[in-house]
């Protein structure tokens, strides 16, 4: 709800880059990722560019995306209907 701190941004970037590298530890995982990335039009070498792209994310980027996708709330309250008679 509030602004992202420098520490949160740094932690998020480190988490994303570390998890991405861990997901590519095996040759099979690398081949699968290259195939999916190529199929999606990102290019087979997209994994090599990932870390640099993540490092370019700013606090403003995070706030903008959060407002776009998480700014709408829907609250639903359910109450039992007591005026119906059982059949």
Short mmCIF file of C-alpha atoms in Angstrom, two decimals:
data_model
loop_
_atom_site.label_atom_id
_atom_site.label_comp_id
_atom_site.label_asym_id
_atom_site.label_seq_id
_atom_site.Cartn_x
_atom_site.Cartn_y
_atom_site.Cartn_z
CA UNK A 1 0.00 0.00 0.00
CA UNK A 2 2.91 2.31 0.59
CA UNK A 3 6.04 3.06 -1.38
CA UNK A 4 8.65 0.35 -1.88
CA UNK A 5 11.81 0.84 0.17
CA UNK A 6 15.31 0.51 -1.23
CA UNK A 7 15.79 -2.61 0.92
CA UNK A 8 12.59 -4.22 -0.41
CA UNK A 9 13.63 -3.50 -3.99
CA UNK A 10 17.10 -4.92 -3.43
CA UNK A 11 15.70 -8.02 -1.71
CA UNK A 12 13.17 -8.56 -4.49
CA UNK A 13 15.79 -8.26 -7.22
CA UNK A 14 18.14 -10.63 -5.42
CA UNK A 15 15.32 -13.13 -4.88
CA UNK A 16 14.25 -13.04 -8.53
CA UNK A 17 17.76 -13.43 -9.92
CA UNK A 18 18.71 -16.18 -7.46
CA UNK A 19 15.54 -18.20 -8.07
CA UNK A 20 15.95 -17.82 -11.82
CA UNK A 21 19.50 -19.18 -11.67
CA UNK A 22 18.45 -22.03 -9.38
CA UNK A 23 15.72 -23.02 -11.83
CA UNK A 24 18.36 -23.41 -14.55
CA UNK A 25 20.78 -25.66 -12.66
CA UNK A 26 20.32 -28.74 -14.82
CA UNK A 27 20.92 -29.12 -18.52
CA UNK A 28 17.35 -30.40 -18.92
CA UNK A 29 15.97 -27.27 -17.23
CA UNK A 30 18.08 -25.05 -19.48
CA UNK A 31 16.91 -26.89 -22.61
CA UNK A 32 13.28 -26.68 -21.51
CA UNK A 33 13.59 -22.96 -20.74
CA UNK A 34 15.30 -22.25 -24.07
CA UNK A 35 12.54 -24.11 -25.91
CA UNK A 36 9.73 -22.31 -24.10
CA UNK A 37 11.40 -18.92 -24.53
CA UNK A 38 11.94 -19.52 -28.23
CA UNK A 39 8.33 -20.68 -28.64
CA UNK A 40 7.08 -17.53 -26.94
CA UNK A 41 9.15 -15.36 -29.23
CA UNK A 42 11.56 -14.24 -26.50
CA UNK A 43 14.53 -15.97 -28.08
CA UNK A 44 16.40 -19.03 -26.90
CA UNK A 45 18.96 -16.79 -25.15
CA UNK A 46 16.41 -14.84 -23.09
CA UNK A 47 17.69 -16.40 -19.86
CA UNK A 48 21.04 -14.70 -20.45
CA UNK A 49 19.29 -11.31 -20.51
CA UNK A 50 16.96 -11.91 -17.55
CA UNK A 51 19.23 -10.72 -14.73
CA UNK A 52 20.07 -7.44 -16.44
CA UNK A 53 16.40 -6.78 -17.16
CA UNK A 54 15.39 -7.47 -13.55
CA UNK A 55 18.12 -5.16 -12.26
CA UNK A 56 16.55 -2.31 -14.27
CA UNK A 57 13.21 -2.54 -12.41
CA UNK A 58 12.55 0.59 -10.38
CA UNK A 59 10.42 1.33 -7.34
CA UNK A 60 8.19 3.37 -9.64
CA UNK A 61 7.72 0.36 -11.94
CA UNK A 62 6.60 -1.75 -8.98
CA UNK A 63 4.15 0.90 -7.76
CA UNK A 64 2.69 1.38 -11.25
CA UNK A 65 2.13 -2.34 -11.80
CA UNK A 66 0.75 -2.84 -8.28
CA UNK A 67 -1.77 -0.03 -8.81
CA UNK A 68 -2.80 -1.51 -12.15
CA UNK A 69 -3.28 -5.10 -11.03
CA UNK A 70 -3.94 -4.86 -7.29
CA UNK A 71 -5.69 -1.51 -6.98
CA UNK A 72 -9.21 -2.91 -7.31
CA UNK A 73 -10.88 -4.65 -4.43
CA UNK A 74 -14.04 -6.69 -4.41
CA UNK A 75 -15.59 -7.39 -1.07
CA UNK A 76 -18.33 -9.98 -0.99
CA UNK A 77 -20.47 -10.61 2.04
CA UNK A 78 -22.76 -13.58 2.22
CA UNK A 79 -25.70 -13.73 4.56
CA UNK A 80 -28.09 -16.61 4.94
CA UNK A 81 -31.63 -16.10 3.73
CA UNK A 82 -33.97 -16.76 6.63
CA UNK A 83 -37.30 -16.06 4.94
CA UNK A 84 -37.28 -19.29 2.90
CA UNK A 85 -39.16 -22.26 4.16
CA UNK A 86 -37.63 -25.71 3.66
CA UNK A 87 -39.40 -27.85 1.08
#
